[in-house]
Every structure is written in C-alpha cells, then in structure tokens.
Amino acid sequence: MTCKLCPRMCGTERGGSTSCHSGDEMRIARAALHFWEEPPISGKNGSGAVFFTGCPLGCRYCQNYDISRGETPGRAVTPEELSGIFLDLIAEGAHNINLVTPTHFIPGVRRALMIKKPPVPVVYNTSGYERPESLHSLWGLVDIYLPDFKYAQTKLAGDLSNAPDYPETAIKAIHEMVRQAGPPEYDGGGMMTRGVLIRHLILPGHTKNSIEALKVIAGEFPGIPVSLMAQYTPWGQAREGIPGYPELSRGITKRELLKVQEALFELGLEGFVQSRKARGAEYIPEFQ
C-alpha cells in the first residue's frame, strides 16, 4: 500500500522503510484492561486498551518507545480478529474500547469497527498528529477523541519529534475531532460517553511550551477540557540523553507542575491535573 494516512504523507510502500515503522499488517502489542487513563475513561473497571505498534510521530522521549519504534513488533491481527478482541475486552468489563495510536492502521481499524460496532464507547487515543481526511473516514465509528496537544513551539516539535508542522497540524486535526464528537458528554456514573478531551504532557524544562499550548487550546477549543499530565518519565532516547536537551533526562519538578497548573486555572480551562506521583517505569505497560 502506498501510504498517505498521516501528515507525513510519505507515500512509501508499507512494508518498506516507513516513518511509522509499520508494514501492511495491522499489529498490536497489548490488549488489556487499563486503569491509568483519566477517571471518566478508566472508571472502576478499566478501559479496554488496544496498543498498536508503530507511530507516525516518533517522539524521541516516547513513553511507549519499544513499540512505537518497532523494537517490540507485537502480533499481526486481521480486522476480524481485532473485532473479536474488542468483544473479549467488553466481556471482561471494559467501560470502552481504547484505540492507542491507531493512525497508521486506520483502514483495518475502520473495517473492524464496521464488522460490529462495540456496544460501549470507542476511544481514539492519539498524539494529535493526524490528517483530517483520515479522521473523517471514522465518522460515526469513534465516540470519544483523546488527542494530545504536545507542542505550541515549532522548534521543539522539530527537534523532539521531527515535526515542525505539529502545532498547525494538530490544531486542524482536533478541530475535525470536535466537529465529529463535540464537547464531552457523561452518563449517570460520570463516565465519558462522547466528546473530546485534550491531553498535554509537561516536559521538564519546557514550561513555556506548556503555557503556550494551553493558551492555544483555550483560544481554539472553548468548552473542551484539558488533561494536564505530569507523568513524564525519561524513556526512549531520553534515558541515555538527547543532545541539546539534557533536562529531558529527569522528571518534572513540583515547581514546574504548579507553574503550568496555575496557567491552566488562569485561562479558565476545565479538566484534570495529574499527580507527579503517577510516573515511573511501573506506569509503563509491559508489551509483548
């Protein structure tokens, strides 16, 4: 397949050297109940998380580095098998089906969802680096969009994710998500059933980027809540040190969290603020 699914528009034949480190086969590294998402996603029973291998963005500090770079290849699944995995997770009590980094496998994911639409909400969990045209193909199949908005600064996006176009690209993508799903809706138990929730991961030493990102969210997406994440753990290339970015070899400080949190409140953004305690290797799932 000549691929143009993600904003890189690499046009390469899947199976060769691709920016997403993926071939034609849809591959997953983990499918299990996941309890470390936001409260209205995880709930009491857990989110039915399906982690796909590969990633179009490829952040150098990726918290799922082993699977995003293809070092843990996972196992190939057909759309029919993936549909069955969704049903198995629901039978285990999953509040929703959580598709983690599915961008580069959208055609297969779409077919799986069309075989039998799950009777629980479907969550599209993404870096935010998406093509609106690809997202449009999921209209009516995805109930909840859970995108990151990682960078407001183009240089930082270029240096750490080789994507200087990230800010403008993610803004366009999230507008498409809001157009499809709208602001969050909840059931009687407080679980999210529909809508968009934007995540932002605070990077150590880069509170200015975080505050700028929050300002963009407040201006572009009024009424959409934010999940401010403090979970950064040095992983991927950051474990050994990224040239020019030595600060990424540590976690964020309490002062950094409070500074960004204050900006969140001053901007009047609603949502969630994660504790700094929710970080470390124990919060990174084991992949197979």
PDB file of C-alpha atoms in Angstrom:
ATOM      1  CA  MET A   1       0.000   0.000   0.000  1.00  0.00           C
ATOM      2  CA  THR A   2       1.300   3.478  -0.876  1.00  0.00           C
ATOM      3  CA  CYS A   3       0.584   5.255   2.379  1.00  0.00           C
ATOM      4  CA  LYS A   4      -0.692   8.797   2.891  1.00  0.00           C
ATOM      5  CA  LEU A   5      -2.628   8.194   6.097  1.00  0.00           C
ATOM      6  CA  CYS A   6      -0.679  10.538   8.373  1.00  0.00           C
ATOM      7  CA  PRO A   7       0.549  14.140   7.920  1.00  0.00           C
ATOM      8  CA  ARG A   8       3.985  12.950   6.820  1.00  0.00           C
ATOM      9  CA  MET A   9       2.368  11.808   3.558  1.00  0.00           C
ATOM     10  CA  CYS A  10       5.445   9.650   2.961  1.00  0.00           C
ATOM     11  CA  GLY A  11       3.878   7.812   0.035  1.00  0.00           C
ATOM     12  CA  THR A  12       6.089   4.808   0.687  1.00  0.00           C
ATOM     13  CA  GLU A  13       5.102   1.205   0.224  1.00  0.00           C
ATOM     14  CA  ARG A  14       4.102  -0.175   3.600  1.00  0.00           C
ATOM     15  CA  GLY A  15       6.440  -2.999   4.420  1.00  0.00           C
ATOM     16  CA  GLY A  16       9.491  -0.995   3.409  1.00  0.00           C
ATOM     17  CA  SER A  17      11.183   1.808   5.354  1.00  0.00           C
ATOM     18  CA  THR A  18       8.306   3.916   6.695  1.00  0.00           C
ATOM     19  CA  SER A  19       8.198   6.797   9.166  1.00  0.00           C
ATOM     20  CA  CYS A  20       5.686   4.871  11.290  1.00  0.00           C
ATOM     21  CA  HIS A  21       7.883   1.718  11.428  1.00  0.00           C
ATOM     22  CA  SER A  22       4.956  -0.385  10.201  1.00  0.00           C
ATOM     23  CA  GLY A  23       4.144  -2.716   7.375  1.00  0.00           C
ATOM     24  CA  ASP A  24       0.884  -3.697   5.714  1.00  0.00           C
ATOM     25  CA  GLU A  25      -0.209  -5.935   8.574  1.00  0.00           C
ATOM     26  CA  MET A  26      -2.090  -4.384  11.471  1.00  0.00           C
ATOM     27  CA  ARG A  27      -0.121  -5.223  14.630  1.00  0.00           C
ATOM     28  CA  ILE A  28      -0.898  -4.891  18.336  1.00  0.00           C
ATOM     29  CA  ALA A  29       1.445  -5.161  21.323  1.00  0.00           C
ATOM     30  CA  ARG A  30      -1.086  -5.308  24.139  1.00  0.00           C
ATOM     31  CA  ALA A  31      -4.845  -5.628  24.646  1.00  0.00           C
ATOM     32  CA  ALA A  32      -5.981  -5.449  28.273  1.00  0.00           C
ATOM     33  CA  LEU A  33      -7.943  -3.506  30.843  1.00  0.00           C
ATOM     34  CA  HIS A  34      -6.064  -0.274  31.532  1.00  0.00           C
ATOM     35  CA  PHE A  35      -6.552   1.720  34.723  1.00  0.00           C
ATOM     36  CA  TRP A  36      -4.222   4.678  34.186  1.00  0.00           C
ATOM     37  CA  GLU A  37      -6.329   6.902  31.955  1.00  0.00           C
ATOM     38  CA  GLU A  38      -8.413   9.869  33.145  1.00  0.00           C
ATOM     39  CA  PRO A  39     -11.187   8.981  35.651  1.00  0.00           C
ATOM     40  CA  PRO A  40     -14.076   9.247  33.132  1.00  0.00           C
ATOM     41  CA  ILE A  41     -12.183   6.920  30.773  1.00  0.00           C
ATOM     42  CA  SER A  42     -10.814   4.276  33.172  1.00  0.00           C
ATOM     43  CA  GLY A  43     -13.642   4.272  35.712  1.00  0.00           C
ATOM     44  CA  LYS A  44     -13.695   1.353  38.138  1.00  0.00           C
ATOM     45  CA  ASN A  45     -13.436  -1.493  35.626  1.00  0.00           C
ATOM     46  CA  GLY A  46     -10.735  -0.093  33.367  1.00  0.00           C
ATOM     47  CA  SER A  47     -10.535   0.983  29.761  1.00  0.00           C
ATOM     48  CA  GLY A  48     -10.251  -1.721  27.110  1.00  0.00           C
ATOM     49  CA  ALA A  49      -6.909  -0.524  25.728  1.00  0.00           C
ATOM     50  CA  VAL A  50      -5.520  -1.892  22.486  1.00  0.00           C
ATOM     51  CA  PHE A  51      -1.938  -0.696  21.934  1.00  0.00           C
ATOM     52  CA  PHE A  52      -0.908  -0.662  18.278  1.00  0.00           C
ATOM     53  CA  THR A  53       2.762  -0.967  17.300  1.00  0.00           C
ATOM     54  CA  GLY A  54       4.494   1.798  15.368  1.00  0.00           C
ATOM     55  CA  CYS A  55       3.732   5.531  15.383  1.00  0.00           C
ATOM     56  CA  PRO A  56       3.748   8.269  12.730  1.00  0.00           C
ATOM     57  CA  LEU A  57       5.107  10.905  15.143  1.00  0.00           C
ATOM     58  CA  GLY A  58       8.015   9.102  16.812  1.00  0.00           C
ATOM     59  CA  CYS A  59       8.863  11.352  19.779  1.00  0.00           C
ATOM     60  CA  ARG A  60      12.425  10.816  20.978  1.00  0.00           C
ATOM     61  CA  TYR A  61      11.239  10.529  24.604  1.00  0.00           C
ATOM     62  CA  CYS A  62       8.211   8.332  23.807  1.00  0.00           C
ATOM     63  CA  GLN A  63       6.776   6.614  26.887  1.00  0.00           C
ATOM     64  CA  ASN A  64       5.944   3.584  24.704  1.00  0.00           C
ATOM     65  CA  TYR A  65       9.242   3.709  22.820  1.00  0.00           C
ATOM     66  CA  ASP A  66       9.711  -0.047  22.428  1.00  0.00           C
ATOM     67  CA  ILE A  67       6.530  -0.482  20.445  1.00  0.00           C
ATOM     68  CA  SER A  68       6.444   2.895  18.704  1.00  0.00           C
ATOM     69  CA  ARG A  69       9.809   2.203  17.004  1.00  0.00           C
ATOM     70  CA  GLY A  70       9.008  -1.385  16.156  1.00  0.00           C
ATOM     71  CA  GLU A  71      11.521  -2.916  18.572  1.00  0.00           C
ATOM     72  CA  THR A  72       8.655  -4.945  20.053  1.00  0.00           C
ATOM     73  CA  PRO A  73       6.783  -5.999  16.912  1.00  0.00           C
ATOM     74  CA  GLY A  74       3.653  -7.326  18.624  1.00  0.00           C
ATOM     75  CA  ARG A  75       1.422  -9.678  16.698  1.00  0.00           C
ATOM     76  CA  ALA A  76      -0.439  -9.291  13.446  1.00  0.00           C
ATOM     77  CA  VAL A  77      -4.249  -9.228  13.577  1.00  0.00           C
ATOM     78  CA  THR A  78      -6.906  -9.148  10.905  1.00  0.00           C
ATOM     79  CA  PRO A  79      -9.913  -6.828  11.221  1.00  0.00           C
ATOM     80  CA  GLU A  80     -11.999  -9.869  12.145  1.00  0.00           C
ATOM     81  CA  GLU A  81      -9.580 -10.820  14.932  1.00  0.00           C
ATOM     82  CA  LEU A  82      -9.461  -7.237  16.173  1.00  0.00           C
ATOM     83  CA  SER A  83     -13.249  -7.108  16.313  1.00  0.00           C
ATOM     84  CA  GLY A  84     -13.164 -10.264  18.442  1.00  0.00           C
ATOM     85  CA  ILE A  85     -10.584  -8.692  20.769  1.00  0.00           C
ATOM     86  CA  PHE A  86     -12.940  -5.748  21.290  1.00  0.00           C
ATOM     87  CA  LEU A  87     -15.709  -8.122  22.339  1.00  0.00           C
ATOM     88  CA  ASP A  88     -13.374 -10.031  24.681  1.00  0.00           C
ATOM     89  CA  LEU A  89     -12.401  -6.792  26.450  1.00  0.00           C
ATOM     90  CA  ILE A  90     -16.038  -5.815  26.802  1.00  0.00           C
ATOM     91  CA  ALA A  91     -16.778  -9.247  28.312  1.00  0.00           C
ATOM     92  CA  GLU A  92     -14.047  -8.521  30.878  1.00  0.00           C
ATOM     93  CA  GLY A  93     -15.929  -5.374  31.909  1.00  0.00           C
ATOM     94  CA  ALA A  94     -14.190  -2.658  29.869  1.00  0.00           C
ATOM     95  CA  HIS A  95     -16.016   0.667  30.011  1.00  0.00           C
ATOM     96  CA  ASN A  96     -14.882   1.457  26.471  1.00  0.00           C
ATOM     97  CA  ILE A  97     -12.599   0.339  23.659  1.00  0.00           C
ATOM     98  CA  ASN A  98      -9.459   2.472  23.725  1.00  0.00           C
ATOM     99  CA  LEU A  99      -7.510   2.523  20.442  1.00  0.00           C
ATOM    100  CA  VAL A 100      -3.983   3.655  21.367  1.00  0.00           C
ATOM    101  CA  THR A 101      -2.023   5.136  18.421  1.00  0.00           C
ATOM    102  CA  PRO A 102      -4.145   3.614  15.628  1.00  0.00           C
ATOM    103  CA  THR A 103      -3.452   6.304  12.977  1.00  0.00           C
ATOM    104  CA  HIS A 104      -1.312   4.230  10.618  1.00  0.00           C
ATOM    105  CA  PHE A 105      -3.787   1.335  10.727  1.00  0.00           C
ATOM    106  CA  ILE A 106      -6.983   3.329  10.170  1.00  0.00           C
ATOM    107  CA  PRO A 107      -8.267   1.204   7.238  1.00  0.00           C
ATOM    108  CA  GLY A 108      -8.042  -2.026   9.273  1.00  0.00           C
ATOM    109  CA  VAL A 109      -9.436  -0.406  12.419  1.00  0.00           C
ATOM    110  CA  ARG A 110     -12.329   1.002  10.415  1.00  0.00           C
ATOM    111  CA  ARG A 111     -13.149  -2.429   8.994  1.00  0.00           C
ATOM    112  CA  ALA A 112     -13.011  -3.969  12.477  1.00  0.00           C
ATOM    113  CA  LEU A 113     -15.413  -1.365  13.856  1.00  0.00           C
ATOM    114  CA  MET A 114     -17.776  -1.889  10.933  1.00  0.00           C
ATOM    115  CA  ILE A 115     -17.944  -5.656  11.459  1.00  0.00           C
ATOM    116  CA  LYS A 116     -19.709  -4.991  14.740  1.00  0.00           C
ATOM    117  CA  LYS A 117     -19.812  -1.573  16.356  1.00  0.00           C
ATOM    118  CA  PRO A 118     -18.919  -2.157  20.026  1.00  0.00           C
ATOM    119  CA  PRO A 119     -21.807  -1.569  22.451  1.00  0.00           C
ATOM    120  CA  VAL A 120     -19.511   0.672  24.536  1.00  0.00           C
ATOM    121  CA  PRO A 121     -17.872   3.968  23.517  1.00  0.00           C
ATOM    122  CA  VAL A 122     -14.905   3.781  21.151  1.00  0.00           C
ATOM    123  CA  VAL A 123     -11.952   5.987  22.148  1.00  0.00           C
ATOM    124  CA  TYR A 124      -9.410   7.215  19.589  1.00  0.00           C
ATOM    125  CA  ASN A 125      -6.240   7.846  21.628  1.00  0.00           C
ATOM    126  CA  THR A 126      -3.702   9.796  19.569  1.00  0.00           C
ATOM    127  CA  SER A 127      -0.640  12.039  19.521  1.00  0.00           C
ATOM    128  CA  GLY A 128      -2.740  14.643  17.739  1.00  0.00           C
ATOM    129  CA  TYR A 129      -0.581  14.363  14.608  1.00  0.00           C
ATOM    130  CA  GLU A 130      -3.364  13.419  12.213  1.00  0.00           C
ATOM    131  CA  ARG A 131      -4.786  14.198   8.788  1.00  0.00           C
ATOM    132  CA  PRO A 132      -8.384  15.468   8.963  1.00  0.00           C
ATOM    133  CA  GLU A 133      -9.119  13.448   5.819  1.00  0.00           C
ATOM    134  CA  SER A 134      -8.128  10.210   7.569  1.00  0.00           C
ATOM    135  CA  LEU A 135     -10.132  11.114  10.661  1.00  0.00           C
ATOM    136  CA  HIS A 136     -13.166  11.861   8.506  1.00  0.00           C
ATOM    137  CA  SER A 137     -13.243   8.201   7.432  1.00  0.00           C
ATOM    138  CA  LEU A 138     -14.019   7.301  11.067  1.00  0.00           C
ATOM    139  CA  TRP A 139     -17.122   9.489  11.302  1.00  0.00           C
ATOM    140  CA  GLY A 140     -19.808   7.644  13.253  1.00  0.00           C
ATOM    141  CA  LEU A 141     -17.413   4.905  14.392  1.00  0.00           C
ATOM    142  CA  VAL A 142     -15.480   6.840  17.064  1.00  0.00           C
ATOM    143  CA  ASP A 143     -17.328   8.278  20.062  1.00  0.00           C
ATOM    144  CA  ILE A 144     -14.502   9.838  22.073  1.00  0.00           C
ATOM    145  CA  TYR A 145     -11.368  11.533  20.804  1.00  0.00           C
ATOM    146  CA  LEU A 146      -8.436  11.687  23.222  1.00  0.00           C
ATOM    147  CA  PRO A 147      -5.728  13.682  21.397  1.00  0.00           C
ATOM    148  CA  ASP A 148      -2.505  15.125  22.729  1.00  0.00           C
ATOM    149  CA  PHE A 149      -1.588  18.702  22.017  1.00  0.00           C
ATOM    150  CA  LYS A 150       2.132  18.335  22.664  1.00  0.00           C
ATOM    151  CA  TYR A 151       3.752  21.425  21.236  1.00  0.00           C
ATOM    152  CA  ALA A 152       2.999  25.072  20.626  1.00  0.00           C
ATOM    153  CA  GLN A 153       6.642  25.705  19.701  1.00  0.00           C
ATOM    154  CA  THR A 154       7.674  24.598  16.216  1.00  0.00           C
ATOM    155  CA  LYS A 155      11.377  24.262  17.030  1.00  0.00           C
ATOM    156  CA  LEU A 156      10.686  21.965  19.967  1.00  0.00           C
ATOM    157  CA  ALA A 157       8.354  19.884  17.793  1.00  0.00           C
ATOM    158  CA  GLY A 158      11.012  19.670  15.106  1.00  0.00           C
ATOM    159  CA  ASP A 159      13.848  18.759  17.447  1.00  0.00           C
ATOM    160  CA  LEU A 160      11.985  16.189  19.540  1.00  0.00           C
ATOM    161  CA  SER A 161       9.511  14.707  17.048  1.00  0.00           C
ATOM    162  CA  ASN A 162      10.865  15.719  13.631  1.00  0.00           C
ATOM    163  CA  ALA A 163       7.564  17.504  13.067  1.00  0.00           C
ATOM    164  CA  PRO A 164       7.944  21.301  12.975  1.00  0.00           C
ATOM    165  CA  ASP A 165       4.460  21.403  11.455  1.00  0.00           C
ATOM    166  CA  TYR A 166       2.986  19.758  14.571  1.00  0.00           C
ATOM    167  CA  PRO A 167       1.189  22.806  16.081  1.00  0.00           C
ATOM    168  CA  GLU A 168      -0.760  23.783  12.961  1.00  0.00           C
ATOM    169  CA  THR A 169      -1.362  20.140  12.011  1.00  0.00           C
ATOM    170  CA  ALA A 170      -2.702  19.148  15.430  1.00  0.00           C
ATOM    171  CA  ILE A 171      -4.961  22.212  15.585  1.00  0.00           C
ATOM    172  CA  LYS A 172      -6.591  21.266  12.273  1.00  0.00           C
ATOM    173  CA  ALA A 173      -6.939  17.638  13.370  1.00  0.00           C
ATOM    174  CA  ILE A 174      -8.505  18.476  16.724  1.00  0.00           C
ATOM    175  CA  HIS A 175     -10.994  20.806  15.015  1.00  0.00           C
ATOM    176  CA  GLU A 176     -12.096  17.799  12.949  1.00  0.00           C
ATOM    177  CA  MET A 177     -12.420  15.719  16.130  1.00  0.00           C
ATOM    178  CA  VAL A 178     -14.549  18.415  17.787  1.00  0.00           C
ATOM    179  CA  ARG A 179     -16.679  18.638  14.659  1.00  0.00           C
ATOM    180  CA  GLN A 180     -17.386  14.922  14.875  1.00  0.00           C
ATOM    181  CA  ALA A 181     -17.779  14.396  18.615  1.00  0.00           C
ATOM    182  CA  GLY A 182     -18.294  17.812  20.241  1.00  0.00           C
ATOM    183  CA  PRO A 183     -17.738  18.625  23.918  1.00  0.00           C
ATOM    184  CA  PRO A 184     -17.788  15.778  26.459  1.00  0.00           C
ATOM    185  CA  GLU A 185     -20.994  14.016  27.438  1.00  0.00           C
ATOM    186  CA  TYR A 186     -21.228  11.766  30.510  1.00  0.00           C
ATOM    187  CA  ASP A 187     -23.506   9.031  31.780  1.00  0.00           C
ATOM    188  CA  GLY A 188     -25.049   8.904  35.241  1.00  0.00           C
ATOM    189  CA  GLY A 189     -21.907   7.346  36.671  1.00  0.00           C
ATOM    190  CA  GLY A 190     -19.617  10.081  35.403  1.00  0.00           C
ATOM    191  CA  MET A 191     -18.159   8.015  32.575  1.00  0.00           C
ATOM    192  CA  MET A 192     -17.497   9.810  29.313  1.00  0.00           C
ATOM    193  CA  THR A 193     -19.747   8.586  26.511  1.00  0.00           C
ATOM    194  CA  ARG A 194     -18.905  11.069  23.783  1.00  0.00           C
ATOM    195  CA  GLY A 195     -16.768  14.105  23.042  1.00  0.00           C
ATOM    196  CA  VAL A 196     -13.193  15.369  23.016  1.00  0.00           C
ATOM    197  CA  LEU A 197     -10.686  15.582  25.866  1.00  0.00           C
ATOM    198  CA  ILE A 198      -7.287  17.137  25.059  1.00  0.00           C
ATOM    199  CA  ARG A 199      -4.133  15.962  26.813  1.00  0.00           C
ATOM    200  CA  HIS A 200      -0.915  17.877  27.353  1.00  0.00           C
ATOM    201  CA  LEU A 201       2.256  16.295  28.728  1.00  0.00           C
ATOM    202  CA  ILE A 202       4.503  18.721  30.595  1.00  0.00           C
ATOM    203  CA  LEU A 203       8.112  18.296  29.506  1.00  0.00           C
ATOM    204  CA  PRO A 204      10.817  19.072  32.082  1.00  0.00           C
ATOM    205  CA  GLY A 205      12.453  22.422  31.423  1.00  0.00           C
ATOM    206  CA  HIS A 206       9.769  23.488  28.944  1.00  0.00           C
ATOM    207  CA  THR A 207       7.002  25.156  30.920  1.00  0.00           C
ATOM    208  CA  LYS A 208       6.875  27.971  28.339  1.00  0.00           C
ATOM    209  CA  ASN A 209       5.832  25.459  25.690  1.00  0.00           C
ATOM    210  CA  SER A 210       3.180  24.082  28.043  1.00  0.00           C
ATOM    211  CA  ILE A 211       1.738  27.506  28.847  1.00  0.00           C
ATOM    212  CA  GLU A 212       1.703  28.464  25.167  1.00  0.00           C
ATOM    213  CA  ALA A 213      -0.031  25.168  24.376  1.00  0.00           C
ATOM    214  CA  LEU A 214      -2.721  25.838  26.982  1.00  0.00           C
ATOM    215  CA  LYS A 215      -3.301  29.296  25.511  1.00  0.00           C
ATOM    216  CA  VAL A 216      -3.773  27.741  22.067  1.00  0.00           C
ATOM    217  CA  ILE A 217      -6.266  25.227  23.454  1.00  0.00           C
ATOM    218  CA  ALA A 218      -8.221  27.941  25.283  1.00  0.00           C
ATOM    219  CA  GLY A 219      -8.416  30.059  22.138  1.00  0.00           C
ATOM    220  CA  GLU A 220      -9.092  27.348  19.573  1.00  0.00           C
ATOM    221  CA  PHE A 221     -11.260  24.898  21.509  1.00  0.00           C
ATOM    222  CA  PRO A 222     -13.548  26.657  24.010  1.00  0.00           C
ATOM    223  CA  GLY A 223     -15.554  24.221  26.121  1.00  0.00           C
ATOM    224  CA  ILE A 224     -13.135  21.324  25.577  1.00  0.00           C
ATOM    225  CA  PRO A 225     -11.490  20.131  28.821  1.00  0.00           C
ATOM    226  CA  VAL A 226      -7.788  19.514  29.271  1.00  0.00           C
ATOM    227  CA  SER A 227      -5.900  16.717  30.988  1.00  0.00           C
ATOM    228  CA  LEU A 228      -2.625  18.153  32.269  1.00  0.00           C
ATOM    229  CA  MET A 229      -0.184  15.267  32.575  1.00  0.00           C
ATOM    230  CA  ALA A 230       2.757  15.227  34.992  1.00  0.00           C
ATOM    231  CA  GLN A 231       3.749  11.629  34.281  1.00  0.00           C
ATOM    232  CA  TYR A 232       6.835  12.330  32.164  1.00  0.00           C
ATOM    233  CA  THR A 233       9.410   9.586  32.712  1.00  0.00           C
ATOM    234  CA  PRO A 234      12.777   9.614  30.888  1.00  0.00           C
ATOM    235  CA  TRP A 235      12.307   6.879  28.310  1.00  0.00           C
ATOM    236  CA  GLY A 236      13.387   6.069  24.791  1.00  0.00           C
ATOM    237  CA  GLN A 237      16.398   8.167  23.784  1.00  0.00           C
ATOM    238  CA  ALA A 238      15.897  10.379  26.857  1.00  0.00           C
ATOM    239  CA  ARG A 239      17.141   7.586  29.115  1.00  0.00           C
ATOM    240  CA  GLU A 240      20.640   7.989  27.681  1.00  0.00           C
ATOM    241  CA  GLY A 241      20.346  11.693  26.961  1.00  0.00           C
ATOM    242  CA  ILE A 242      19.160  13.698  23.971  1.00  0.00           C
ATOM    243  CA  PRO A 243      21.865  16.069  22.678  1.00  0.00           C
ATOM    244  CA  GLY A 244      20.869  19.653  23.410  1.00  0.00           C
ATOM    245  CA  TYR A 245      18.104  18.569  25.784  1.00  0.00           C
ATOM    246  CA  PRO A 246      19.758  17.263  28.985  1.00  0.00           C
ATOM    247  CA  GLU A 247      16.706  18.318  31.023  1.00  0.00           C
ATOM    248  CA  LEU A 248      14.683  15.509  29.448  1.00  0.00           C
ATOM    249  CA  SER A 249      16.722  13.022  31.468  1.00  0.00           C
ATOM    250  CA  ARG A 250      14.734  13.920  34.606  1.00  0.00           C
ATOM    251  CA  GLY A 251      11.108  14.152  35.649  1.00  0.00           C
ATOM    252  CA  ILE A 252       9.274  17.446  36.089  1.00  0.00           C
ATOM    253  CA  THR A 253       9.627  19.323  39.366  1.00  0.00           C
ATOM    254  CA  LYS A 254       6.853  20.367  41.712  1.00  0.00           C
ATOM    255  CA  ARG A 255       7.569  23.983  40.804  1.00  0.00           C
ATOM    256  CA  GLU A 256       7.158  23.249  37.108  1.00  0.00           C
ATOM    257  CA  LEU A 257       3.850  21.487  37.670  1.00  0.00           C
ATOM    258  CA  LEU A 258       2.483  24.305  39.833  1.00  0.00           C
ATOM    259  CA  LYS A 259       3.539  26.927  37.278  1.00  0.00           C
ATOM    260  CA  VAL A 260       1.697  25.211  34.426  1.00  0.00           C
ATOM    261  CA  GLN A 261      -1.249  24.327  36.663  1.00  0.00           C
ATOM    262  CA  GLU A 262      -1.623  27.989  37.614  1.00  0.00           C
ATOM    263  CA  ALA A 263      -1.765  28.909  33.922  1.00  0.00           C
ATOM    264  CA  LEU A 264      -4.471  26.285  33.398  1.00  0.00           C
ATOM    265  CA  PHE A 265      -6.589  27.859  36.127  1.00  0.00           C
ATOM    266  CA  GLU A 266      -5.948  31.440  34.982  1.00  0.00           C
ATOM    267  CA  LEU A 267      -7.109  30.526  31.479  1.00  0.00           C
ATOM    268  CA  GLY A 268     -10.326  29.084  32.908  1.00  0.00           C
ATOM    269  CA  LEU A 269      -9.730  25.663  31.413  1.00  0.00           C
ATOM    270  CA  GLU A 270     -11.606  22.753  32.944  1.00  0.00           C
ATOM    271  CA  GLY A 271     -10.306  19.222  33.185  1.00  0.00           C
ATOM    272  CA  PHE A 272      -7.803  17.193  35.173  1.00  0.00           C
ATOM    273  CA  VAL A 273      -4.379  17.697  36.720  1.00  0.00           C
ATOM    274  CA  GLN A 274      -2.310  14.559  37.198  1.00  0.00           C
ATOM    275  CA  SER A 275      -0.222  13.998  40.306  1.00  0.00           C
ATOM    276  CA  ARG A 276       3.566  13.858  39.891  1.00  0.00           C
ATOM    277  CA  LYS A 277       3.399  10.520  41.717  1.00  0.00           C
ATOM    278  CA  ALA A 278       1.866   8.923  38.604  1.00  0.00           C
ATOM    279  CA  ARG A 279       5.210   8.485  36.901  1.00  0.00           C
ATOM    280  CA  GLY A 280       7.990   5.934  36.702  1.00  0.00           C
ATOM    281  CA  ALA A 281       8.584   2.663  34.900  1.00  0.00           C
ATOM    282  CA  GLU A 282       5.804   0.946  36.851  1.00  0.00           C
ATOM    283  CA  TYR A 283       3.271   3.096  34.958  1.00  0.00           C
ATOM    284  CA  ILE A 284       4.553   1.987  31.558  1.00  0.00           C
ATOM    285  CA  PRO A 285       2.704  -1.171  30.427  1.00  0.00           C
ATOM    286  CA  GLU A 286       4.542  -4.356  29.581  1.00  0.00           C
ATOM    287  CA  PHE A 287       4.312  -5.108  25.877  1.00  0.00           C
ATOM    288  CA  GLN A 288       4.534  -8.437  24.132  1.00  0.00           C
TER     289      GLN A 288
END
